[in-house]
Coordinates of C-alpha atoms (C1' of nucleotides) in Angstrom, one line a residue:
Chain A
X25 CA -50.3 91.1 -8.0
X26 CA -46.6 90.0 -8.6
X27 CA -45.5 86.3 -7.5
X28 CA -43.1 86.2 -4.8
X29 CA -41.0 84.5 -6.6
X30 CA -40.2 87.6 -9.0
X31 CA -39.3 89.3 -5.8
X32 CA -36.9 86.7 -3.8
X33 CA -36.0 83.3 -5.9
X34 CA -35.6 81.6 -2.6
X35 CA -37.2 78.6 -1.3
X36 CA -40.9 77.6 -2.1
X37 CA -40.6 78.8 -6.1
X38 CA -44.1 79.7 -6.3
X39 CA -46.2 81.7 -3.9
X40 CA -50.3 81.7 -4.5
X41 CA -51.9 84.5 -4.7
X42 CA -54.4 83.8 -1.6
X43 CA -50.7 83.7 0.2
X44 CA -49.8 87.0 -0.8
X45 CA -53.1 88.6 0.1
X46 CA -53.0 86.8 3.4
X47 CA -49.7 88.2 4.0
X48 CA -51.1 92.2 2.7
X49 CA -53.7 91.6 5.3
X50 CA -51.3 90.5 8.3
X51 CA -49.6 93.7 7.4
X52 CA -52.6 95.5 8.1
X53 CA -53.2 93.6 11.1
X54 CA -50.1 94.0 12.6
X55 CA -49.9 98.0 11.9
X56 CA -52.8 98.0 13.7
X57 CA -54.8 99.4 10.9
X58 CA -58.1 97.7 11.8
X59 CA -57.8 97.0 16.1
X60 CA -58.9 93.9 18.2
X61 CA -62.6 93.8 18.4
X62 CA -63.1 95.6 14.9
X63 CA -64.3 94.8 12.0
X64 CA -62.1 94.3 8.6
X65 CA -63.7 95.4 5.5
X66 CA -65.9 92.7 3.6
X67 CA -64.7 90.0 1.5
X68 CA -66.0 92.3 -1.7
X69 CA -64.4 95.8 -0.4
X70 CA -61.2 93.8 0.0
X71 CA -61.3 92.1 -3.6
X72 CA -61.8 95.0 -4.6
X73 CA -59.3 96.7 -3.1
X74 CA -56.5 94.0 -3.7
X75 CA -57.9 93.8 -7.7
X76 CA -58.5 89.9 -6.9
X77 CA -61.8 87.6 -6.8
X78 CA -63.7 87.6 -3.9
X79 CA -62.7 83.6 -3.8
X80 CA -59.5 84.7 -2.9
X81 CA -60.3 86.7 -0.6
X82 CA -62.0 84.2 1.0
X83 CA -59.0 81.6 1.1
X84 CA -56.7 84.1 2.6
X85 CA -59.5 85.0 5.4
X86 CA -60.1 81.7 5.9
X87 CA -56.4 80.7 7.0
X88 CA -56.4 83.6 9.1
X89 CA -59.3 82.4 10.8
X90 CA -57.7 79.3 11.1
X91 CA -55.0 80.4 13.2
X92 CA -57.3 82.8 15.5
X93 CA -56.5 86.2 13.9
X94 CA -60.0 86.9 12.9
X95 CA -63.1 85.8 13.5
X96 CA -65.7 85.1 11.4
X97 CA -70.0 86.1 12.2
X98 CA -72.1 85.2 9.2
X99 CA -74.6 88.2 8.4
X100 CA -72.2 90.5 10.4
X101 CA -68.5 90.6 9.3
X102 CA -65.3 89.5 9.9
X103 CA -63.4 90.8 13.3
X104 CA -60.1 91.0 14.8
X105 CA -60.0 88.6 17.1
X106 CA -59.3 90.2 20.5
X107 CA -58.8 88.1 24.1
X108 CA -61.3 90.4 26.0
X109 CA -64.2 88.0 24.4
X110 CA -65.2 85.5 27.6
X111 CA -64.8 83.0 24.4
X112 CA -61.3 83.6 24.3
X113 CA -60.6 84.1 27.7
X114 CA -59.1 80.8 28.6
X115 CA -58.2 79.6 25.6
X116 CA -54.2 80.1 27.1
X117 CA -55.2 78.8 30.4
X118 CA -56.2 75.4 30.5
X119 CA -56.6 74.2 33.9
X120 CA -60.3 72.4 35.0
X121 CA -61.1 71.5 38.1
X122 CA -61.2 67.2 38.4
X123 CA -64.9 67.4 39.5
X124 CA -67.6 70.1 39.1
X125 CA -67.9 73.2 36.6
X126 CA -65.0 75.5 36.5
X127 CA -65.4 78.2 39.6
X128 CA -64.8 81.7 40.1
X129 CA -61.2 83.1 38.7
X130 CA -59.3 85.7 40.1
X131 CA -55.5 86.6 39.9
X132 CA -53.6 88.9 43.3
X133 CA -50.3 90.3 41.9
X134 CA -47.8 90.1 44.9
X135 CA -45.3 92.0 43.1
X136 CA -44.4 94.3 39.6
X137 CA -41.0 95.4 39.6
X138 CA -38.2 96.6 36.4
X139 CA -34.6 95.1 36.4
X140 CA -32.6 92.2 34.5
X141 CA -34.3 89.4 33.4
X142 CA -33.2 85.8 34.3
X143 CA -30.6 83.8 32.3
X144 CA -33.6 82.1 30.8
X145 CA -36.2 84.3 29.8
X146 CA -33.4 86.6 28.3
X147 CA -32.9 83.8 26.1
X148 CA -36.4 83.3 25.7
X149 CA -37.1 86.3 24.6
X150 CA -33.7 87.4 22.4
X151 CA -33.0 90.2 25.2
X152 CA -29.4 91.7 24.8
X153 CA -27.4 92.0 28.2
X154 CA -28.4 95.1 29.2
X155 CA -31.9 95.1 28.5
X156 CA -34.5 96.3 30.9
X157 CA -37.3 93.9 31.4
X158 CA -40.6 93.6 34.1
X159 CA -41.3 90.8 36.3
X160 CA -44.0 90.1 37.6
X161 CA -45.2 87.4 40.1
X162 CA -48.5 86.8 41.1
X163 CA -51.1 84.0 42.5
X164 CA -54.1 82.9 40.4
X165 CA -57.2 82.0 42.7
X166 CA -60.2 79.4 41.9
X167 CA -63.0 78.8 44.1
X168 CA -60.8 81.8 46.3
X169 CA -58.0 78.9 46.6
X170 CA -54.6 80.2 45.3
X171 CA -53.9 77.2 42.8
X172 CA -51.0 78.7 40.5
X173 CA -47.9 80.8 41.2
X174 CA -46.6 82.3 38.4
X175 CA -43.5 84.5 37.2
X176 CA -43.9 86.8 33.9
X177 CA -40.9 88.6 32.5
X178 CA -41.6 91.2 29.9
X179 CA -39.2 93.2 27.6
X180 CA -39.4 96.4 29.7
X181 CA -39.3 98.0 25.8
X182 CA -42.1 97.3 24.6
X183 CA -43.9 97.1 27.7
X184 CA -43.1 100.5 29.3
X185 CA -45.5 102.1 32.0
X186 CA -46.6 98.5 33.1
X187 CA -47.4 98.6 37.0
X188 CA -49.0 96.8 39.7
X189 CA -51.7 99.5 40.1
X190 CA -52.3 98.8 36.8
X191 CA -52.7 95.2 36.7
X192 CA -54.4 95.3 40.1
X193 CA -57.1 97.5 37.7
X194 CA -57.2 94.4 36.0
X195 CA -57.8 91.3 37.9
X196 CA -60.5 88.9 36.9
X197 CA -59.7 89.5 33.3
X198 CA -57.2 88.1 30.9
X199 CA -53.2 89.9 31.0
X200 CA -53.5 89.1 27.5
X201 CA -56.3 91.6 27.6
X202 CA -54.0 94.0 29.1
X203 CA -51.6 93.3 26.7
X204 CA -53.8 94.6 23.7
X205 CA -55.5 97.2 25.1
X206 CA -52.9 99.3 26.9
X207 CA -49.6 98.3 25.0
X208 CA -51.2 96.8 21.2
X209 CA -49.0 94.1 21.3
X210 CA -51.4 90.9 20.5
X211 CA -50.5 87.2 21.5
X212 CA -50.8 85.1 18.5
X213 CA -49.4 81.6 20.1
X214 CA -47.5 80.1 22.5
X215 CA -45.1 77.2 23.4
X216 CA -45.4 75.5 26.9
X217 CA -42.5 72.8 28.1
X218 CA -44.2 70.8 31.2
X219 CA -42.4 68.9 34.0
X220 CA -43.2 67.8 37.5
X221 CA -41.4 69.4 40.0
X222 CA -41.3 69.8 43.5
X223 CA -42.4 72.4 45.8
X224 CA -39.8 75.0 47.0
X225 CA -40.4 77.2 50.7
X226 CA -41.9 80.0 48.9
X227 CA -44.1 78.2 46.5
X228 CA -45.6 76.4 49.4
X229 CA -46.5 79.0 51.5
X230 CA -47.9 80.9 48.7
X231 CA -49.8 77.8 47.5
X232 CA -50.6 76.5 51.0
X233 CA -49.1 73.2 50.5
X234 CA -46.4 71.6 52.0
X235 CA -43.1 71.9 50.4
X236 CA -41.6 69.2 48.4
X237 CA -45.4 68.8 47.1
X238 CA -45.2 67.6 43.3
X239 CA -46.8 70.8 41.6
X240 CA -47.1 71.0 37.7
X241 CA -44.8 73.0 36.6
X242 CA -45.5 75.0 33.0
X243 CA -42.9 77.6 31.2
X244 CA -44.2 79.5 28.4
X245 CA -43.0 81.8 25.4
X246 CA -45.7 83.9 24.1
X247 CA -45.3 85.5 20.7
X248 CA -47.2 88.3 18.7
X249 CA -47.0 89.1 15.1
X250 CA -44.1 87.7 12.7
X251 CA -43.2 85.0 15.4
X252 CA -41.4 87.8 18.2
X253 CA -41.4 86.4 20.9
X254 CA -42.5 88.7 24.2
X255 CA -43.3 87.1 26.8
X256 CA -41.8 84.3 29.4
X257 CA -43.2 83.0 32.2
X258 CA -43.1 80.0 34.7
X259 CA -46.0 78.7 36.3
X260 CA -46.4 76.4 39.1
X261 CA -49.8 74.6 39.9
X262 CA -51.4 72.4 42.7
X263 CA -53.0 69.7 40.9
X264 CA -54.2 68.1 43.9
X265 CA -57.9 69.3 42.7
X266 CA -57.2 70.2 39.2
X267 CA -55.8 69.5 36.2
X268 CA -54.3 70.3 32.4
X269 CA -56.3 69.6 29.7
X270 CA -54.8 68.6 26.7
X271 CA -56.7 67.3 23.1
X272 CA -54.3 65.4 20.8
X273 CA -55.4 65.4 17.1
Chain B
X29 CA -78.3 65.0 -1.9
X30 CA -81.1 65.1 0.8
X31 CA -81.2 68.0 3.1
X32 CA -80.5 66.8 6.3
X33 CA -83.5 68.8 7.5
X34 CA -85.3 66.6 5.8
X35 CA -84.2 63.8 7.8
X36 CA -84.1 65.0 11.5
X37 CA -85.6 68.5 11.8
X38 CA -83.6 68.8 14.9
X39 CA -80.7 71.6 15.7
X40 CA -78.6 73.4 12.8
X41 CA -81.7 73.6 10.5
X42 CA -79.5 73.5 7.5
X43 CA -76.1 70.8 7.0
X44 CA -74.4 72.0 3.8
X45 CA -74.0 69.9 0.8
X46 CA -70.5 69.1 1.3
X47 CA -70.8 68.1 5.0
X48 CA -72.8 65.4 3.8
X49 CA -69.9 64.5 1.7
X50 CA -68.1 64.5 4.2
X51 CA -70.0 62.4 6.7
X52 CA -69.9 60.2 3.4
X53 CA -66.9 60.0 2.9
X54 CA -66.2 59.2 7.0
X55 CA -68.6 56.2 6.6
X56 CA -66.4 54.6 3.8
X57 CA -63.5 55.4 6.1
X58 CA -64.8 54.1 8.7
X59 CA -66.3 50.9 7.3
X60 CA -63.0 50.3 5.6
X61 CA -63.8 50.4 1.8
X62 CA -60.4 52.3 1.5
X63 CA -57.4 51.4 4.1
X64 CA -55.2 53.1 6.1
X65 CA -52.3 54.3 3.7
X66 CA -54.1 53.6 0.8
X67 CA -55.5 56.2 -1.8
X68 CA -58.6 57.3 -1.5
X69 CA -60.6 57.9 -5.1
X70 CA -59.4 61.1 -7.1
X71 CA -62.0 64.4 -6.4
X72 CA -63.4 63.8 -10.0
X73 CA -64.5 60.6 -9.0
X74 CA -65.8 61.2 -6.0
X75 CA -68.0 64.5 -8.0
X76 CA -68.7 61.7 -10.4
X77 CA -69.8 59.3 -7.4
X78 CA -71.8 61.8 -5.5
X79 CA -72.9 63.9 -8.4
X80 CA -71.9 67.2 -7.2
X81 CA -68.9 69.3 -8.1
X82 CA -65.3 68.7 -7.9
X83 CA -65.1 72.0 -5.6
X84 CA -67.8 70.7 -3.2
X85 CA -65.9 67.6 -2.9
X86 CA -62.6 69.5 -2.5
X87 CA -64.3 71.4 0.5
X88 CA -65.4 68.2 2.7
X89 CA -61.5 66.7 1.6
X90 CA -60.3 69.7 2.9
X91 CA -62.1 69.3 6.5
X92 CA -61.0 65.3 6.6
X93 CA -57.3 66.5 6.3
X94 CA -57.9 69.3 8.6
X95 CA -58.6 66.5 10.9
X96 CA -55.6 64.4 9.9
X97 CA -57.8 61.5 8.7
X98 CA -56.6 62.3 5.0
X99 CA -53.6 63.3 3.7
X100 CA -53.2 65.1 0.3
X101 CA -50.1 64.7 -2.0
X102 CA -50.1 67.2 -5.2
X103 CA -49.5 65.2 -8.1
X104 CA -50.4 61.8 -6.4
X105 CA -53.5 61.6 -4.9
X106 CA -55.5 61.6 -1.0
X107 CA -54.0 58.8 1.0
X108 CA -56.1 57.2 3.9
X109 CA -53.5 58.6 7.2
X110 CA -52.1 55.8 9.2
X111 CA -50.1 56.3 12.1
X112 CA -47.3 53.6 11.0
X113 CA -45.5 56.6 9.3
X114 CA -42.8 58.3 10.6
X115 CA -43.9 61.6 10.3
X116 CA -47.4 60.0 11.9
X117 CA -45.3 58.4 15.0
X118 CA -44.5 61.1 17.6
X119 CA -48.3 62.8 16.8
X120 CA -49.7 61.2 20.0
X121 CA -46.1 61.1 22.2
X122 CA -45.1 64.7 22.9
X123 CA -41.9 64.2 25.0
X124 CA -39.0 66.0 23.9
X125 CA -35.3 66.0 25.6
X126 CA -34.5 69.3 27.3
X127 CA -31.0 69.5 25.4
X128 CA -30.1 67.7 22.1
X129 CA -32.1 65.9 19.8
X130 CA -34.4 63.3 20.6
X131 CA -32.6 60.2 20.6
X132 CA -33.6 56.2 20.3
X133 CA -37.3 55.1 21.3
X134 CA -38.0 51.7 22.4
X135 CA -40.9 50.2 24.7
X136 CA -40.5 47.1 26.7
X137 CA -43.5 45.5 27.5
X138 CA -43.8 43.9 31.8
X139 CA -47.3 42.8 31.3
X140 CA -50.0 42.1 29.4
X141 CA -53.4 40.2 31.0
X142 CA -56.9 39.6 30.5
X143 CA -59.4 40.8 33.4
X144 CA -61.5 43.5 34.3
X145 CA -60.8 47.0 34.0
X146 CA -60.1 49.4 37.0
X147 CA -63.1 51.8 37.8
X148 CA -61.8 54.7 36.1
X149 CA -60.8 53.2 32.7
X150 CA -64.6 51.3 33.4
X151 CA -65.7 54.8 33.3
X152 CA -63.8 55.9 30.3
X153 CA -64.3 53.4 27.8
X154 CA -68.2 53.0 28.8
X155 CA -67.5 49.2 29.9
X156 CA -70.0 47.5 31.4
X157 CA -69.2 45.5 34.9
X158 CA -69.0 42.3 33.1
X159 CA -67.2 43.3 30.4
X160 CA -63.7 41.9 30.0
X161 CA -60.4 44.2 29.7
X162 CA -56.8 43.7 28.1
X163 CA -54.5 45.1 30.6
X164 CA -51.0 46.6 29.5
X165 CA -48.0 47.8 31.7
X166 CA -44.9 49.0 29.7
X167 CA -41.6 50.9 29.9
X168 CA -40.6 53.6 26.9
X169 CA -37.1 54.0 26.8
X170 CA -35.9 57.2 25.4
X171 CA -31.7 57.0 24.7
X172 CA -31.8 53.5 26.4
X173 CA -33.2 55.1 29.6
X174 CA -36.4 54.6 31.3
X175 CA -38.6 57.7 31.1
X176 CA -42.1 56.7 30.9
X177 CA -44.3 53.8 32.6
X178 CA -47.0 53.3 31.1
X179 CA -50.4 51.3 32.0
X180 CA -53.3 50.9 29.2
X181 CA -56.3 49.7 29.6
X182 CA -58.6 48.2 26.1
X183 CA -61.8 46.7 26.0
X184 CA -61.5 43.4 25.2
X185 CA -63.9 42.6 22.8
X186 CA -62.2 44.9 20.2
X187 CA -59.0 43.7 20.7
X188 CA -59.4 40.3 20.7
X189 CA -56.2 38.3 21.1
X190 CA -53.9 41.1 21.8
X191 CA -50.5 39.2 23.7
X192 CA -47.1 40.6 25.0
X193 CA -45.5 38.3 22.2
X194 CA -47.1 40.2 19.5
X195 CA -46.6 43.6 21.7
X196 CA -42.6 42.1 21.6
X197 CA -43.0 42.0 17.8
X198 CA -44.0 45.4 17.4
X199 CA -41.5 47.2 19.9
X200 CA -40.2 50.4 18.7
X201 CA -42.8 51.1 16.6
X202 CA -45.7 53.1 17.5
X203 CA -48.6 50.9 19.2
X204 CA -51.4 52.9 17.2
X205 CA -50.0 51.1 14.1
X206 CA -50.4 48.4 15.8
X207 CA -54.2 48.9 16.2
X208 CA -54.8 49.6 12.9
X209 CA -52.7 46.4 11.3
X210 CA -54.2 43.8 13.5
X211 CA -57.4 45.2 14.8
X212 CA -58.4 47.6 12.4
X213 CA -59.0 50.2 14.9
X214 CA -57.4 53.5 13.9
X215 CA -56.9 56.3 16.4
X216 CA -58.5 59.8 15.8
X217 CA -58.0 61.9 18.4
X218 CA -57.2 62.1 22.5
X219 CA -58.1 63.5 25.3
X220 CA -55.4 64.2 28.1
X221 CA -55.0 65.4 31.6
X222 CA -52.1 66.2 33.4
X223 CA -51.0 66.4 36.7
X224 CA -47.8 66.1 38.7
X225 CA -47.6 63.2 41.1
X226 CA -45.0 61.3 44.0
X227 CA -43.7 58.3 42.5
X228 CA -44.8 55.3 44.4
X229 CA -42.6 52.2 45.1
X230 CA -43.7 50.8 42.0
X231 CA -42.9 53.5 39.6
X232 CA -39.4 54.6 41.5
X233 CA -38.4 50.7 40.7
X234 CA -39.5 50.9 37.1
X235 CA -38.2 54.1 36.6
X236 CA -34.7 54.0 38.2
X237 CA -35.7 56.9 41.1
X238 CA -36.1 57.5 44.5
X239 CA -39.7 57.4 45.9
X240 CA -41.7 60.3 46.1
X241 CA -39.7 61.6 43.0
X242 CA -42.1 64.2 41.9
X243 CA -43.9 62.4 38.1
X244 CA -45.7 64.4 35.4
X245 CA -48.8 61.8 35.0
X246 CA -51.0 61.9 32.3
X247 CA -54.0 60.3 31.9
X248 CA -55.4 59.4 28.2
X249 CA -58.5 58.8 26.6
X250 CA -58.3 57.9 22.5
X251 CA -61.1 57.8 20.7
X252 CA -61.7 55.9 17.2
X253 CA -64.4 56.6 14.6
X254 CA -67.7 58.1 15.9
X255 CA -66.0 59.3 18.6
X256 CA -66.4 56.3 20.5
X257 CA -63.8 56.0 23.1
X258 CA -61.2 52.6 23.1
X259 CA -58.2 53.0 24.9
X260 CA -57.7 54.3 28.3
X261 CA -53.4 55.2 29.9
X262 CA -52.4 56.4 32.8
X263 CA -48.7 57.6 32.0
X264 CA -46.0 58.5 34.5
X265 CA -42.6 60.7 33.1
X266 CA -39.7 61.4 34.7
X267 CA -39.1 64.9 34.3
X268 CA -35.7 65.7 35.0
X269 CA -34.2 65.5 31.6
X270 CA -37.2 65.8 29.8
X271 CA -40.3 67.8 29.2
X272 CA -43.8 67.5 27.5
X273 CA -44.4 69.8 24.8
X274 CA -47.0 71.8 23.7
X275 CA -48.7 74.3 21.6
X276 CA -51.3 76.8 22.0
X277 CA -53.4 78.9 19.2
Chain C
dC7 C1' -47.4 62.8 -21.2
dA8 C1' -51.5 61.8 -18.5
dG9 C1' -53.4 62.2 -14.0
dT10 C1' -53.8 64.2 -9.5
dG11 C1' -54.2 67.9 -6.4
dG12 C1' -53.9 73.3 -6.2
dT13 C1' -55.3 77.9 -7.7
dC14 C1' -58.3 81.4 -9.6
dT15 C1' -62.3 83.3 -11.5
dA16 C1' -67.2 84.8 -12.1
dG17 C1' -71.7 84.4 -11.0
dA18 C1' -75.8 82.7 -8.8
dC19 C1' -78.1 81.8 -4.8
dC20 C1' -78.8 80.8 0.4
dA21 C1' -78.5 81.8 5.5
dC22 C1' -78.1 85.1 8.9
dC23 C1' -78.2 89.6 11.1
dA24 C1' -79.3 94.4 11.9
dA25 C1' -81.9 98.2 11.2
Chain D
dT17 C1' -84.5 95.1 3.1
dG18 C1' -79.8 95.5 2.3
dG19 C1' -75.4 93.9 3.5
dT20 C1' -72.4 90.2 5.1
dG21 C1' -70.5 85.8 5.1
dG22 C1' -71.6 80.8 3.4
dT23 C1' -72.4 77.5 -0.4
dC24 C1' -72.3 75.6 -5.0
dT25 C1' -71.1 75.4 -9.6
dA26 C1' -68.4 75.2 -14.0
dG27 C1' -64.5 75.9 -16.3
dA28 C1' -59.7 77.3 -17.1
dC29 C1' -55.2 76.9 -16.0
dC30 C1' -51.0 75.8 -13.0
dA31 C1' -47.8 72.7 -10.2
dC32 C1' -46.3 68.2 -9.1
dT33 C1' -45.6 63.2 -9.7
dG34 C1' -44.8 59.0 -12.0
dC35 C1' -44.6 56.4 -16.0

DNA sequence: CAGTGGTCTAGACCACCAA
DNA sequence: TGGTGGTCTAGACCACTGC
């Protein structure tokens, strides 16, 4: 292995190795070289293959456990983690109902079309003038009650072929889902700004509520590997019945 | 060591040698033996203490400052975390301007009385219907401005003696230090939901708006130590110049 | 320079799972 | 029963801090 700091004499002076394993296999992740739902090779093929302990291994794993690229299942292997798992399903939506267990979930797309993107999410997501992007803007149902309106804009690049049909195919499960399985492009994290807002004509017929109701309202940047950002979206939600959750540590 | 097995036979039928460190570890915390900002032994000692190895040690450390209730500092030692440092003092407050840096903070306190909780911080802190309550209401002024009105609910008992004067004192600090320094209580984690909300009479007076302004309101459970909850807020932003932030993994 | 946390290794053994 | 991740140890050495 050669430290990083042979290679660029910039910044942290000294790079462990653990890092620079950690970094081979977030190569490999992100070439797709082992796909969501997969198994990685074990902590000895990898030691092996890197010429490091199987210690090592372990750190570098560990970390990318951490952060929800792989997942872990002693007696079994390590996995790519993948948001078609029910487990991971919601971990990017949290809304709960105030009382009672969460209810049914289902999302109706009321529209997929290509053109600009707005002022916003072209900043969002570093899109040059004449880019093409997707928007899409749909209604999420719980209980059958349309709770959240919500606009996505996607780089039309990277997201080519994306159409309503196609995410009409896919209601009930997560877009992230989508995402993976029919363009490989993984979310790894996101950042949410939330404000109160009031209800505008359209948001309150599609949400049944009358307008100038205070509705939570969430915008989002998604990102996939090395921190590219490809995905904006605005959501609007009744919280009349439901509500954010949020854990502080 | 002794097997937890051994002790209650009940669900993971195996706790790991350095989870019991840990839970250790967390009972000196929590009884006090070593305070907030202070260091915490060096790993050798702690092997020496416990009679296991420095790296089983290392491995419950690393969990406790995974949970932010140590801090490590190479070359210096594990320091007990305490919210009165700076980098500590925005953990708990997410609000963020929407253009420019984050200016001045200040809180003013309106009120401060003795009495019974309302039914849903009852609810939240486990109080009894005897049990007595210390009652806050407060302004946070972000840039001079009002922004946030605040009320928080504490169980009496633990915060014996609590008064606006020493709240006056305190102002512009953060009032989990507060906790900590004179009641010994230190903040773990929180539990939040939001929700959007009309401003009331009340809150447009206190918060420079017009009635029916929509609020982002958040609604806060901390817990101390054992997970036992001790503070209950209800929070109410204006939203028009800023914006809660958060992060999703 | 001594002391602390941080890294890396090698090896033994345990817990869990699937076949 | 064999393979995988999980735990534990002992020891060497490195990086950082403060005296």
């Amino acid at each position: 292995m050669i430290y990083a700091a042979t290679l660029s004499p910039a910044a942290p002076t000294f790079l462990p190795l653990y890092r620079q394993i950690k970094a081979l296999v977030l190569r490999s992740l992100e070439a797709g070289e082992w796909k969501p739902g997969e198994a990685i090779p074990s902590e000895s093929e990898l030691a092996a293959r890197y010429r490091v302990s199987q210690g090592t291994v372990r750190k570098a794993i560990d970390e990318l456990a951490g952060e929800n690229l792989l997942v872990r299942r002693q007696g079994r292997g390590t996995f790519v983690a993948t948001h078609g798992e029910p487990r991971e399903q919601f971990r990017f939506l949290r809304l709960a109902p105030d009382h009672g267990e969460a209810g049914s979930y289902a999302s109706r797309t009321c529209e997929c079309r290509r053109g600009r993107a707005g002022a916003e999410a072209a900043r969002a997501l570093d899109l040059k003038p004449g880019d093409a992007a997707i928007a899409i803007r749909r209604v999420l149902l719980f209980g059958g009650e349309p709770i959240v309106l919500e606009e996505i804009t996607l780089p039309a690049a990277r997201f080519k072929g994306l159409t309503a049909e196609r995410l009409a195919e896919h209601e009930g499960a997560s877009i992230y889902h989508l995402y993976e399985t029919d363009f490989g492009t993984r979310m790894i994290r996101a950042e949410e700004k939330l404000k109160a807002a009031a209800a505008d004509a359209v948001a309150a017929r599609l949400l049944d509520v009358a307008a100038g109701t205070p509705l939570l309202s969430i915008e989002r940047i998604a990102f996939t590997y090395g921190d590219r950002p490809v995905e904006w979206r605005r959501g609007l939600y009744r919280t009349d019945r439901h509500h954010y959750t949020n854990a502080l540590f």
